Short mmCIF file of C-alpha atoms in Angstrom, two decimals:
data_model
loop_
_atom_site.label_atom_id
_atom_site.label_comp_id
_atom_site.label_asym_id
_atom_site.label_seq_id
_atom_site.Cartn_x
_atom_site.Cartn_y
_atom_site.Cartn_z
CA MET T 779 -26.74 -34.72 33.74
CA SER T 780 -25.05 -37.58 31.99
CA GLY T 781 -21.61 -37.24 30.45
CA LEU T 782 -23.08 -37.84 26.98
CA ALA T 783 -25.65 -35.08 27.43
CA LEU T 784 -23.01 -32.69 28.69
CA SER T 785 -20.74 -33.50 25.75
CA LEU T 786 -23.62 -33.01 23.32
CA LEU T 787 -24.47 -29.65 24.89
CA THR T 788 -20.86 -28.59 24.69
CA VAL T 789 -20.57 -29.52 21.02
CA LEU T 790 -23.89 -27.97 20.03
CA GLY T 791 -23.41 -24.84 22.08
CA CYS T 792 -19.97 -23.88 20.82
CA ASP T 793 -19.07 -22.51 17.45
CA GLU T 794 -15.70 -23.27 16.01
CA PRO T 795 -13.30 -20.37 16.37
CA ASP T 796 -12.88 -18.21 13.29
CA PRO T 797 -9.66 -19.33 11.57
CA LEU T 798 -8.97 -15.78 10.35
CA VAL T 799 -8.58 -14.23 13.83
CA GLN T 800 -4.82 -14.72 14.19
CA PRO T 801 -3.95 -14.23 10.48
CA ALA T 802 -5.92 -10.96 10.50
CA ALA T 803 -4.04 -9.69 13.56
CA ASP T 804 -0.68 -10.72 12.14
CA TYR T 805 -1.43 -9.18 8.75
CA ALA T 806 -2.65 -5.90 10.20
CA ALA T 807 0.43 -5.61 12.42
CA GLU T 808 2.79 -6.24 9.50
CA MET T 809 0.94 -3.84 7.22
CA ARG T 810 0.96 -1.05 9.81
CA VAL T 811 4.77 -1.19 9.71
CA LEU T 812 4.76 -0.98 5.92
CA MET T 813 2.25 1.86 5.99
CA VAL T 814 4.65 3.92 8.12
CA GLU T 815 7.27 3.51 5.37
CA ASN T 816 4.64 4.19 2.73
CA ALA T 817 3.56 7.42 4.42
CA ALA T 818 7.18 8.63 4.56
CA LEU T 819 7.69 7.78 0.89
CA GLU T 820 4.50 9.56 -0.14
CA GLN T 821 5.46 12.60 1.92
CA HIS T 822 8.81 12.72 0.16
CA PHE T 823 6.98 12.73 -3.20
CA ILE T 824 4.64 15.50 -2.02
CA ASP T 825 7.59 17.56 -0.79
CA LEU T 826 9.37 17.08 -4.11
CA SER T 827 6.21 18.10 -5.99
CA GLY T 828 5.93 21.23 -3.85
CA GLU T 829 9.51 22.19 -4.55
CA LEU T 830 8.92 21.58 -8.25
CA HIS T 831 5.93 23.95 -8.25
CA GLN T 832 8.02 26.57 -6.47
CA ASP T 833 10.77 26.22 -9.08
CA SER T 834 13.29 25.75 -6.28
CA LEU T 835 14.92 22.65 -7.81
CA THR T 836 16.84 22.10 -11.01
CA THR T 837 15.94 19.37 -13.45
CA GLU T 838 19.00 17.45 -12.27
CA GLU T 839 17.94 17.69 -8.62
CA ILE T 840 14.45 16.45 -9.41
CA THR T 841 15.65 13.50 -11.47
CA ALA T 842 18.26 12.69 -8.81
CA ALA T 843 15.56 12.68 -6.10
CA LEU T 844 13.45 10.34 -8.20
CA GLU T 845 16.34 8.10 -9.22
CA ASN T 846 18.17 7.97 -5.89
CA ASN T 847 15.39 8.16 -3.32
CA LEU T 848 11.80 7.78 -4.47
CA ILE T 849 12.08 4.99 -7.01
CA PRO T 850 14.46 2.83 -4.92
CA GLY T 851 12.22 3.41 -1.89
CA ALA T 852 9.15 2.38 -3.87
CA VAL T 853 10.90 -0.74 -5.19
CA ALA T 854 12.01 -1.70 -1.68
CA LEU T 855 8.49 -1.21 -0.34
CA GLU T 856 7.10 -3.34 -3.18
CA GLU T 857 9.52 -6.10 -2.25
CA LYS T 858 8.52 -5.90 1.41
CA ALA T 859 4.86 -6.07 0.43
CA THR T 860 5.54 -9.16 -1.68
CA ALA T 861 7.35 -10.77 1.26
CA ALA T 862 4.41 -9.92 3.54
CA ALA T 863 1.86 -11.74 1.39
CA PRO T 864 -0.45 -13.59 3.77
CA SER T 865 -1.35 -17.25 3.34
CA ALA T 866 -5.03 -16.91 4.28
CA PRO T 867 -6.87 -16.78 0.93
CA GLU T 868 -9.16 -13.89 1.92
CA LEU T 869 -6.19 -11.78 2.92
CA ALA T 870 -4.04 -12.91 -0.01
CA ILE T 871 -6.61 -11.70 -2.55
CA LEU T 872 -6.87 -8.36 -0.77
CA HIS T 873 -3.10 -8.04 -0.44
CA SER T 874 -2.48 -8.74 -4.13
CA ARG T 875 -4.36 -5.54 -4.91
CA LEU T 876 -2.00 -3.54 -2.70
CA GLU T 877 1.00 -5.14 -4.37
CA LYS T 878 -0.38 -4.12 -7.77
CA ALA T 879 -1.10 -0.56 -6.61
CA TRP T 880 2.41 -0.15 -5.24
CA GLY T 881 3.93 -1.69 -8.39
CA ASP T 882 1.92 0.72 -10.52
CA ARG T 883 3.16 3.60 -8.38
CA THR T 884 6.77 2.56 -8.93
CA ARG T 885 6.22 2.36 -12.68
CA SER T 886 4.50 5.75 -12.69
CA TRP T 887 7.42 7.35 -10.84
CA GLN T 888 9.84 5.74 -13.30
CA ALA T 889 7.76 7.16 -16.17
CA ILE T 890 7.74 10.58 -14.48
CA GLN T 891 11.53 10.48 -14.30
CA VAL T 892 11.89 9.51 -17.96
CA ALA T 893 9.38 12.13 -19.10
CA PHE T 894 10.91 14.82 -16.94
CA GLU T 895 14.43 14.11 -18.20
CA ALA T 896 13.18 14.18 -21.81
CA GLY T 897 11.09 17.30 -21.32
CA ASP T 898 8.08 15.29 -22.52
CA LEU T 899 5.03 17.13 -21.15
CA ASP T 900 2.55 14.64 -22.60
CA GLY T 901 4.52 11.75 -21.12
CA LEU T 902 4.66 13.57 -17.80
CA GLN T 903 0.89 14.06 -17.83
CA THR T 904 0.33 10.39 -18.63
CA ALA T 905 2.70 9.32 -15.87
CA MET T 906 1.00 11.61 -13.35
CA SER T 907 -2.37 10.11 -14.34
CA GLN T 908 -0.92 6.64 -13.74
CA ARG T 909 0.31 7.79 -10.34
CA THR T 910 -3.19 9.05 -9.51
CA GLU T 911 -4.69 5.71 -10.57
CA SER T 912 -2.25 3.82 -8.35
CA ARG T 913 -3.13 6.08 -5.44
CA THR T 914 -6.84 5.45 -6.04
CA ALA T 915 -6.20 1.68 -6.12
CA GLU T 916 -4.33 1.96 -2.81
CA GLU T 917 -7.27 3.85 -1.30
CA ARG T 918 -9.68 1.11 -2.47
CA TYR T 919 -7.39 -1.48 -0.89
CA LEU T 920 -7.44 0.42 2.41
CA LEU T 921 -11.25 0.62 2.41
CA ASP T 922 -11.55 -3.07 1.64
CA ALA T 923 -8.88 -3.97 4.21
CA ASP T 924 -10.80 -2.01 6.81
CA ALA T 925 -14.02 -3.82 5.94
CA LEU T 926 -12.35 -7.24 6.10
CA LEU T 927 -10.31 -6.60 9.25
CA ARG T 928 -12.80 -4.53 11.29
CA PRO T 929 -14.73 -7.60 12.57
CA TYR T 930 -11.44 -8.82 14.06
CA GLY T 931 -10.74 -5.49 15.76
CA GLU T 932 -7.93 -4.71 13.29
CA SER T 933 -7.19 -2.05 10.70
CA VAL T 934 -4.53 -0.90 8.25
CA PRO T 935 -4.47 2.90 8.49
CA ARG T 936 -2.90 4.89 5.66
CA TYR T 937 -1.07 7.12 8.13
CA PRO T 938 -0.39 5.11 11.30
#
């Protein structure tokens, strides 16, 4: 077989590698680290909610937990998510939705704190609804991330 024929066969027989393979792996690895922090933060909120329902905390203890732990943790996680924004357009669009969901969560927790301190039950209900919406947006992100990353053998589990 001539060199030209072999070269032509090589070119025609090979697809170009998918440019998203390495970005997908890098993104998934970075997001798994953030999801560990996210899971711990969410568990802290769930624990606080449980203690609230059991009436085992004072108003001051609840607002202190929000102000000193949950909200700063959420802000820090938001900042890490912003820093982790991928450059691949497909991943960047997906990631922006997570950033928004986590930003909305932070704002909902801030609103919960304000409403709780003021004894504003309507404000508390609104803030809890916002928190639920942010959680739903995060779940949609995770489903879409799974669909985008699965062909590359990657995933972003909620609870790694």
